[in-house]
């Protein structure tokens, strides 16, 4: 097991990502943040809070998206229990920033884009991830903002721990046998 | 597996966790149904056959909508106008439909137990859409879900079921479901339409409809199933309406508001008057709306990993 980001490094990375978002989207007037359920939410909660602090805009559109019903592997695996989707605003014509913790095969993001389009036609969709496992892609999906890019093989696993859920902030790389 | 069962044959075979799981999933689908695009592609690779050996409006439409909104392909079959009238057996009929690569069967049949019989002979998942006078599980689930939506937890809530308890599969499934969720149930109606040993299912019997209404938080009013009554069990519909029909003045005489439900189809002026069915305490159309979400949840949760052919 190897630590990719410890508590302090994770915080600095999140700060950088939030600042990069503000650099591109300024006041967030026409931009919405949407986190992907279930584990992308911990990241999107932090990022949304930081962006609010930096911009001073407390009314940023922030939603949560569950992609269970849009997966491409429903029939080949056990049924998953869905989480809540909550997008209390229109995404029509907006810039949408999708947020997930780890970008791996790209299939989750493909599903998320399908799900998103069912809510309206965004002007532009960007992707922010904390960890980009760049050599594991099965679909042509790339992040616009990445906390850290790591080279991993399929048997390895990236695990992101969040204080809110797991009691600590840490990202580790686990070698599975 | 999320549910403890492979088929939805009856509520009797579900546990409380299954029911909660169905409700929770239905919450998600209800959200989907409120969007402008009321559809998800979840089951785009499965085909469902709706096989109806008995008439139906709501249940059949509701299942078909649920299947289509999950992205599944749908084939409909009704016994009238089919080869059933040429003497084909149930198993042959269903096996022929399954030979055309159908993954799931929704069936309504006039014989009690027909879905259990079928489940022993075929591989596909079966959902019971009503079998004779036995069970109608998705109706009971959507009824309980609608009560839960109005009153929150069902524990300790009092539900009166009024009408033709003897011939109603809705009544039996409701009794199983409400009991499992911790609600108290009273059945009411003419003694000839209430089975003798029904109390052994853990329900109260109250032949006086007014008293039964005074006791309850929710009244579920059922239709007289004339098509299943092969001998006269009460004198006339007029007399039934007089003594057992739910009307406005009866509700006004209660000290508090109760919720009025009906699984449909309604015979206005018989078991329920229009001024009750259309009142603000009636959630009859809400039940129909919830039916689609509940059926989407059931179909989704039963659609899990299937053994791949080859």
Coordinates of C-alpha atoms in Angstrom, one line a residue:
Chain A
X1 CA 0.0 0.0 0.0
X2 CA 1.3 3.4 -0.9
X3 CA -0.1 6.8 0.1
X4 CA -0.8 9.0 -2.9
X5 CA -2.0 12.0 -0.9
X6 CA -1.9 12.5 2.8
X7 CA -4.2 14.8 4.8
X8 CA -2.2 18.0 4.0
X9 CA -1.5 17.2 0.4
X10 CA -5.1 16.4 -0.2
X11 CA -6.2 19.7 1.2
X12 CA -3.7 21.6 -1.0
X13 CA -4.8 19.7 -4.0
X14 CA -8.5 20.5 -3.4
X15 CA -7.6 24.2 -3.0
X16 CA -5.8 24.1 -6.3
X17 CA -8.7 22.4 -8.1
X18 CA -11.2 25.0 -6.6
X19 CA -9.0 27.9 -7.7
X20 CA -8.6 26.4 -11.2
X21 CA -12.4 26.2 -11.5
X22 CA -12.8 29.8 -10.4
X23 CA -10.0 30.9 -12.8
X24 CA -12.1 29.5 -15.7
X25 CA -15.6 30.2 -14.5
X26 CA -15.1 33.4 -12.5
X27 CA -18.3 34.2 -10.6
X28 CA -20.0 30.8 -11.4
X29 CA -23.0 32.8 -12.7
X30 CA -23.7 30.3 -15.6
X31 CA -21.9 27.4 -14.2
X32 CA -23.2 24.4 -12.1
X33 CA -21.4 21.8 -10.1
X34 CA -22.7 18.3 -10.2
X35 CA -21.2 15.5 -8.1
X36 CA -21.6 11.8 -9.0
X37 CA -23.2 9.5 -6.4
X38 CA -22.2 7.9 -4.2
X39 CA -18.5 8.6 -3.6
X40 CA -18.0 11.6 -5.8
X41 CA -20.3 13.6 -3.5
X42 CA -17.6 13.9 -0.7
X43 CA -15.3 15.5 -3.2
X44 CA -18.0 17.7 -4.8
X45 CA -19.2 18.9 -1.4
X46 CA -15.7 20.1 -0.5
X47 CA -15.1 21.7 -3.9
X48 CA -18.5 23.5 -3.9
X49 CA -17.8 24.9 -0.4
X50 CA -14.3 26.1 -1.4
X51 CA -15.7 27.7 -4.6
X52 CA -18.3 29.5 -2.6
X53 CA -15.7 30.8 -0.3
X54 CA -13.4 32.0 -3.1
X55 CA -16.1 33.6 -5.2
X56 CA -18.2 34.9 -2.3
X57 CA -21.2 33.6 -4.3
X58 CA -23.2 31.5 -1.9
X59 CA -25.9 30.6 -4.5
X60 CA -23.9 28.4 -6.8
X61 CA -26.0 25.7 -8.5
X62 CA -24.9 22.5 -6.9
X63 CA -26.5 19.1 -7.6
X64 CA -26.0 15.4 -7.1
X65 CA -26.4 12.8 -9.9
X66 CA -27.0 9.1 -9.5
X67 CA -26.0 7.0 -12.5
X68 CA -27.3 3.6 -11.4
X69 CA -30.0 3.4 -14.0
X70 CA -27.6 4.5 -16.8
X71 CA -24.9 1.9 -16.3
X72 CA -24.0 -0.3 -19.2
X73 CA -23.5 -3.4 -17.1
X74 CA -26.9 -3.8 -15.4
X75 CA -27.4 -7.3 -16.8
X76 CA -24.0 -8.7 -16.0
X77 CA -23.7 -7.8 -12.4
X78 CA -25.7 -7.8 -9.2
X79 CA -28.4 -5.2 -9.0
X80 CA -27.2 -2.0 -7.4
X81 CA -29.3 0.1 -5.0
X82 CA -29.6 3.6 -6.4
X83 CA -28.7 6.8 -4.4
X84 CA -30.6 10.0 -4.7
X85 CA -30.5 12.3 -7.6
X86 CA -31.0 16.0 -6.7
X87 CA -30.6 18.6 -9.4
X88 CA -32.8 21.5 -8.2
X89 CA -32.1 23.8 -11.1
X90 CA -32.1 23.8 -14.9
X91 CA -28.9 22.8 -16.6
X92 CA -30.2 24.1 -20.0
X93 CA -27.5 26.3 -21.6
X94 CA -25.2 26.1 -18.5
X95 CA -21.6 25.1 -18.1
X96 CA -21.7 21.9 -16.0
X97 CA -18.7 20.6 -14.0
X98 CA -19.0 16.9 -13.3
X99 CA -17.1 15.7 -10.3
X100 CA -16.0 12.2 -9.3
X101 CA -13.3 11.0 -7.1
X102 CA -11.4 8.5 -9.3
X103 CA -11.4 8.3 -13.1
X104 CA -10.7 4.8 -14.1
X105 CA -12.2 3.1 -17.2
X106 CA -14.3 6.1 -18.1
X107 CA -17.6 4.1 -18.1
X108 CA -19.0 5.9 -15.1
X109 CA -18.5 9.3 -16.8
X110 CA -20.1 8.0 -20.0
X111 CA -23.2 7.0 -17.9
X112 CA -23.1 10.3 -16.1
X113 CA -23.2 12.2 -19.4
X114 CA -26.1 10.2 -20.6
X115 CA -28.0 10.8 -17.3
X116 CA -27.1 14.5 -17.5
X117 CA -28.5 15.0 -21.0
X118 CA -31.8 13.7 -19.8
X119 CA -32.1 16.8 -17.6
X120 CA -31.5 19.3 -20.5
X121 CA -28.8 20.4 -22.9
X122 CA -25.8 22.0 -21.1
X123 CA -23.7 24.5 -23.1
X124 CA -20.6 22.7 -22.0
X125 CA -19.6 19.8 -19.7
X126 CA -16.3 19.6 -18.0
X127 CA -14.9 16.8 -15.8
X128 CA -13.0 17.2 -12.5
X129 CA -11.5 14.2 -10.8
X130 CA -9.2 13.8 -7.8
X131 CA -7.3 10.9 -9.1
X132 CA -6.8 10.1 -12.8
X133 CA -5.7 6.5 -13.5
X134 CA -4.6 7.4 -16.9
X135 CA -3.6 4.0 -18.5
X136 CA -6.8 2.2 -17.5
X137 CA -9.2 3.9 -19.9
X138 CA -11.8 1.8 -21.9
X139 CA -13.5 4.8 -23.4
X140 CA -12.2 8.1 -24.8
X141 CA -12.8 10.2 -21.7
X142 CA -10.3 12.7 -20.3
X143 CA -10.5 15.0 -17.3
X144 CA -10.3 18.8 -17.6
X145 CA -9.1 19.1 -14.0
X146 CA -7.2 16.3 -12.2
X147 CA -5.8 16.4 -8.6
X148 CA -3.2 13.8 -9.4
X149 CA -2.4 11.6 -12.3
X150 CA -1.2 8.1 -11.5
X151 CA 0.0 5.2 -13.6
X152 CA -1.7 2.0 -12.4
X153 CA -2.4 -1.5 -13.5
X154 CA -5.8 -3.2 -13.4
X155 CA -5.0 -5.3 -10.4
X156 CA -4.3 -2.2 -8.3
X157 CA -7.0 -0.2 -6.5
X158 CA -7.1 3.5 -5.6
X159 CA -9.0 4.1 -2.4
X160 CA -10.0 7.6 -1.4
X161 CA -10.9 8.1 2.3
X162 CA -12.9 11.1 3.5
X163 CA -13.2 12.4 7.0
X164 CA -17.0 12.7 6.8
X165 CA -17.3 9.0 6.0
X166 CA -14.1 7.1 6.8
X167 CA -12.7 9.3 9.7
X168 CA -9.6 10.4 7.8
X169 CA -8.6 12.3 4.6
X170 CA -6.2 10.1 2.6
X171 CA -5.7 8.6 -0.9
X172 CA -3.9 5.3 -1.1
X173 CA -2.9 2.9 -3.8
X174 CA -3.5 -0.8 -2.9
X175 CA -1.8 -3.7 -4.6
X176 CA -4.3 -6.6 -4.8
X177 CA -3.0 -10.1 -5.4
Chain B
X1 CA -29.2 -10.3 -4.8
X2 CA -31.0 -7.3 -3.4
X3 CA -34.4 -9.1 -3.0
X4 CA -34.7 -12.5 -1.3
X5 CA -36.9 -13.8 -4.1
X6 CA -36.4 -14.4 -7.9
X7 CA -40.1 -13.9 -8.7
X8 CA -42.7 -11.6 -7.3
X9 CA -45.5 -14.2 -6.8
X10 CA -47.1 -13.0 -3.6
X11 CA -46.5 -10.6 -0.7
X12 CA -46.6 -13.7 1.6
X13 CA -43.1 -14.7 0.4
X14 CA -41.5 -11.2 0.8
X15 CA -39.7 -10.1 4.0
X16 CA -39.8 -6.6 5.5
X17 CA -36.4 -5.8 4.0
X18 CA -37.6 -6.7 0.5
X19 CA -40.6 -4.4 0.9
X20 CA -38.5 -1.5 2.2
X21 CA -36.0 -2.0 -0.6
X22 CA -38.8 -1.8 -3.2
X23 CA -40.2 1.4 -1.6
X24 CA -36.7 3.0 -1.5
X25 CA -36.1 2.2 -5.2
X26 CA -39.6 3.4 -6.1
X27 CA -38.7 6.8 -4.5
X28 CA -35.9 7.0 -7.1
X29 CA -38.1 6.1 -10.0
X30 CA -40.8 8.5 -8.8
X31 CA -38.2 11.2 -9.2
X32 CA -37.4 10.0 -12.7
X33 CA -41.2 10.2 -13.6
X34 CA -41.3 13.8 -12.6
X35 CA -38.6 14.9 -15.1
X36 CA -39.4 16.1 -18.6
X37 CA -37.6 12.9 -19.9
X38 CA -39.5 10.2 -17.9
X39 CA -37.3 7.4 -19.1
X40 CA -34.1 5.7 -18.2
X41 CA -32.1 3.2 -20.4
X42 CA -31.5 0.7 -17.6
X43 CA -33.2 -2.4 -19.1
X44 CA -32.6 -1.7 -22.7
X45 CA -31.4 -5.3 -23.3
X46 CA -34.3 -7.1 -21.8
X47 CA -37.8 -8.0 -23.1
X48 CA -40.9 -8.3 -20.9
X49 CA -44.0 -10.2 -21.9
X50 CA -47.3 -9.0 -20.3
X51 CA -49.6 -12.1 -20.4
X52 CA -53.1 -11.3 -19.4
X53 CA -55.7 -14.1 -19.2
X54 CA -58.1 -11.6 -17.5
X55 CA -59.3 -8.1 -18.2
X56 CA -57.3 -5.2 -16.9
X57 CA -57.0 -1.5 -17.6
X58 CA -54.8 0.1 -14.9
X59 CA -52.5 -2.8 -14.0
X60 CA -51.8 -3.6 -17.6
X61 CA -51.2 0.0 -18.7
X62 CA -49.1 0.6 -15.5
X63 CA -46.9 -2.4 -16.1
X64 CA -46.4 -1.5 -19.8
X65 CA -45.5 2.1 -18.9
X66 CA -43.2 0.9 -16.2
X67 CA -41.4 -1.4 -18.6
X68 CA -41.1 1.2 -21.3
X69 CA -39.8 3.8 -19.0
X70 CA -37.1 1.4 -17.9
X71 CA -36.1 1.1 -21.6
X72 CA -37.3 -2.6 -21.9
X73 CA -38.9 -4.0 -25.0
X74 CA -42.5 -5.0 -24.4
X75 CA -44.8 -7.6 -25.9
X76 CA -48.5 -7.8 -24.9
X77 CA -50.6 -10.9 -25.0
X78 CA -54.2 -11.2 -24.0
X79 CA -56.1 -14.5 -23.9
X80 CA -59.0 -13.3 -25.9
X81 CA -58.1 -13.5 -29.5
X82 CA -55.2 -15.9 -28.9
X83 CA -54.6 -19.6 -29.4
X84 CA -55.7 -20.2 -25.8
X85 CA -59.2 -20.5 -27.3
X86 CA -57.8 -23.3 -29.5
X87 CA -56.9 -25.3 -26.5
X88 CA -53.3 -24.5 -25.9
X89 CA -52.1 -25.0 -22.3
X90 CA -50.7 -22.3 -20.0
X91 CA -47.2 -23.8 -20.1
X92 CA -47.2 -24.3 -23.8
X93 CA -48.4 -20.7 -24.3
X94 CA -45.7 -19.3 -22.1
X95 CA -42.9 -21.5 -23.4
X96 CA -43.7 -20.4 -26.9
X97 CA -43.5 -16.8 -25.8
X98 CA -40.2 -17.5 -24.0
X99 CA -38.8 -19.2 -27.1
X100 CA -38.9 -15.8 -28.7
X101 CA -36.3 -14.7 -26.2
X102 CA -38.4 -13.0 -23.5
X103 CA -36.6 -12.5 -20.2
X104 CA -39.5 -11.7 -17.8
X105 CA -43.2 -12.5 -17.6
X106 CA -45.9 -10.4 -16.1
X107 CA -49.0 -12.6 -15.7
X108 CA -52.6 -12.2 -14.7
X109 CA -54.7 -15.3 -14.5
X110 CA -58.1 -16.2 -13.2
X111 CA -56.8 -19.4 -11.5
X112 CA -55.4 -18.8 -8.0
X113 CA -51.8 -20.1 -7.9
X114 CA -51.2 -20.0 -11.6
X115 CA -48.0 -18.0 -11.2
X116 CA -46.5 -20.5 -8.7
X117 CA -47.3 -23.3 -11.1
X118 CA -45.6 -21.4 -13.9
X119 CA -42.6 -20.6 -11.7
X120 CA -41.9 -24.3 -11.3
X121 CA -41.8 -24.9 -15.0
X122 CA -40.0 -22.0 -16.6
X123 CA -36.8 -20.1 -16.1
X124 CA -37.8 -16.5 -16.6
X125 CA -38.6 -14.2 -13.7
X126 CA -42.4 -14.0 -13.1
X127 CA -44.3 -11.1 -11.7
X128 CA -47.9 -11.9 -10.5
X129 CA -50.3 -9.2 -11.8
X130 CA -53.2 -10.9 -10.0
X131 CA -54.1 -14.6 -9.7
X132 CA -57.8 -15.4 -9.1
X133 CA -58.8 -14.7 -5.6
X134 CA -55.4 -15.1 -4.2
X135 CA -52.8 -12.3 -4.5
X136 CA -52.1 -9.0 -6.3
X137 CA -48.7 -8.1 -4.9
X138 CA -47.9 -5.0 -6.9
X139 CA -51.3 -3.5 -5.9
X140 CA -50.6 -4.1 -2.2
X141 CA -47.1 -2.6 -2.5
X142 CA -48.4 0.6 -4.2
X143 CA -51.2 0.8 -1.6
X144 CA -48.8 0.6 1.3
X145 CA -46.4 2.9 -0.5
X146 CA -49.2 5.5 -1.0
X147 CA -50.1 5.3 2.7
X148 CA -46.4 5.6 3.7
X149 CA -46.2 8.7 1.5
X150 CA -49.2 10.3 3.3
X151 CA -48.7 9.2 6.9
X152 CA -45.0 8.3 7.1
X153 CA -44.2 5.0 8.8
X154 CA -47.0 2.4 8.7
X155 CA -46.2 1.1 12.2
X156 CA -49.3 1.3 14.3
X157 CA -51.4 2.9 11.6
X158 CA -55.0 1.6 11.3
X159 CA -56.3 0.5 7.9
X160 CA -59.8 -0.7 7.3
X161 CA -60.5 -2.7 4.1
X162 CA -64.2 -2.6 3.1
X163 CA -66.1 -4.7 0.7
X164 CA -65.8 -8.1 -1.0
X165 CA -63.0 -9.5 1.1
X166 CA -63.8 -13.0 0.1
X167 CA -63.1 -12.6 -3.6
X168 CA -60.5 -9.9 -3.5
X169 CA -56.9 -10.6 -4.2
X170 CA -56.2 -7.0 -3.3
X171 CA -57.5 -7.6 0.2
X172 CA -55.4 -10.6 0.8
X173 CA -52.2 -9.1 -0.5
X174 CA -52.9 -5.9 1.5
X175 CA -53.4 -7.8 4.7
X176 CA -50.1 -9.6 4.3
X177 CA -48.3 -6.4 3.3
X178 CA -49.7 -4.2 6.0
X179 CA -49.2 -6.8 8.7
X180 CA -45.6 -7.2 7.7
X181 CA -45.1 -3.4 7.9
X182 CA -46.6 -3.3 11.4
X183 CA -50.0 -1.7 10.6
X184 CA -53.3 -2.8 12.2
X185 CA -55.9 -4.1 9.8
X186 CA -59.7 -4.4 10.1
X187 CA -61.9 -5.9 7.4
X188 CA -65.5 -4.8 7.0
X189 CA -68.5 -5.7 4.8
X190 CA -71.4 -8.1 4.7
X191 CA -70.8 -11.4 6.6
X192 CA -71.3 -13.3 3.4
X193 CA -68.4 -11.6 1.8
X194 CA -65.9 -12.0 4.7
X195 CA -64.2 -15.4 5.0
X196 CA -65.0 -17.2 8.2
X197 CA -61.4 -17.7 9.4
X198 CA -60.0 -14.4 8.2
X199 CA -59.2 -13.4 11.8
X200 CA -56.5 -16.1 11.8
X201 CA -54.5 -13.8 9.5
X202 CA -54.2 -11.3 12.3
X203 CA -57.0 -8.9 11.3
X204 CA -60.0 -7.6 13.1
X205 CA -63.5 -8.1 11.7
X206 CA -66.1 -5.4 12.0
X207 CA -69.4 -5.9 10.2
X208 CA -70.6 -2.4 10.9
X209 CA -68.9 -0.1 8.3
X210 CA -69.5 3.1 10.3
X211 CA -67.7 1.6 13.3
X212 CA -64.9 0.4 11.1
X213 CA -64.5 3.9 9.7
X214 CA -64.5 5.5 13.1
X215 CA -61.6 3.2 14.1
X216 CA -59.3 3.8 11.1
X217 CA -56.7 6.3 9.7
X218 CA -57.1 4.9 6.1
X219 CA -60.1 3.2 4.4
X220 CA -59.4 1.1 1.4
X221 CA -62.7 0.5 -0.4
X222 CA -63.0 -2.5 -2.7
X223 CA -65.2 -3.4 -5.6
X224 CA -67.8 -6.1 -5.5
X225 CA -66.3 -8.9 -7.6
X226 CA -69.6 -10.0 -9.3
X227 CA -67.6 -12.0 -11.9
X228 CA -66.3 -14.3 -9.2
X229 CA -69.5 -14.8 -7.3
X230 CA -71.3 -17.9 -8.5
X231 CA -74.2 -17.7 -6.1
X232 CA -76.0 -14.8 -4.6
X233 CA -74.2 -13.4 -1.5
X234 CA -76.3 -10.3 -1.0
X235 CA -79.7 -9.3 -2.2
X236 CA -79.2 -6.3 -4.5
X237 CA -76.5 -3.8 -5.3
X238 CA -78.9 -1.0 -4.1
X239 CA -79.1 -2.7 -0.7
X240 CA -75.4 -3.2 -0.6
X241 CA -74.8 0.5 -1.3
X242 CA -77.3 1.4 1.4
X243 CA -75.6 -0.6 4.2
X244 CA -72.0 -0.9 3.1
X245 CA -71.4 1.9 0.6
X246 CA -69.1 4.7 1.8
X247 CA -70.8 8.1 1.4
X248 CA -70.2 11.7 2.4
X249 CA -72.5 11.9 5.4
X250 CA -70.8 8.9 6.9
X251 CA -67.4 10.6 6.6
X252 CA -68.7 13.9 7.9
X253 CA -70.0 12.2 11.0
X254 CA -66.5 11.0 11.9
X255 CA -64.6 13.3 14.2
X256 CA -61.5 13.4 12.1
X257 CA -60.3 13.1 8.5
X258 CA -59.4 9.7 7.1
X259 CA -57.7 8.8 3.8
X260 CA -59.8 7.2 1.2
X261 CA -58.3 4.6 -1.2
X262 CA -59.7 2.4 -3.9
X263 CA -57.7 0.1 -6.2
X264 CA -60.1 0.6 -9.1
X265 CA -62.2 0.1 -11.1
X266 CA -64.7 2.1 -9.2
X267 CA -68.5 1.3 -9.3
X268 CA -69.7 4.7 -8.4
X269 CA -72.8 4.7 -6.2
X270 CA -72.2 1.1 -5.1
X271 CA -69.2 0.7 -2.8
X272 CA -68.3 4.3 -2.9
X273 CA -70.1 7.6 -3.7
X274 CA -68.7 10.2 -6.1
X275 CA -68.6 12.8 -3.4
X276 CA -66.2 10.5 -1.5
X277 CA -64.2 9.2 -4.4
X278 CA -63.5 12.7 -5.8
X279 CA -63.1 14.4 -2.4
X280 CA -59.8 15.9 -1.2
X281 CA -59.3 13.0 1.2
X282 CA -59.2 10.5 -1.7
X283 CA -55.8 9.5 -3.0
X284 CA -57.2 7.2 -5.6
X285 CA -55.4 8.8 -8.5
X286 CA -52.2 9.1 -6.4
X287 CA -52.3 5.4 -6.1
X288 CA -52.4 5.0 -9.8
X289 CA -49.4 7.4 -10.2
X290 CA -47.4 5.5 -7.6
X291 CA -48.2 2.2 -9.3
X292 CA -45.9 3.0 -12.2
X293 CA -43.0 3.8 -9.8
X294 CA -43.6 0.7 -7.7
X295 CA -43.7 -1.6 -10.8
X296 CA -40.5 0.0 -12.2
X297 CA -38.9 -0.8 -8.9
X298 CA -40.1 -4.4 -8.8
X299 CA -39.0 -5.0 -12.4
X300 CA -35.6 -3.4 -11.9
X301 CA -34.9 -5.3 -8.7
X302 CA -35.9 -8.6 -10.3
X303 CA -33.9 -8.0 -13.5
X304 CA -30.5 -8.8 -11.9
X305 CA -27.8 -11.0 -13.1
X306 CA -29.2 -13.7 -15.3
X307 CA -27.2 -16.8 -16.4
X308 CA -26.0 -15.9 -19.8
X309 CA -27.0 -18.4 -22.4
X310 CA -24.4 -20.2 -24.6

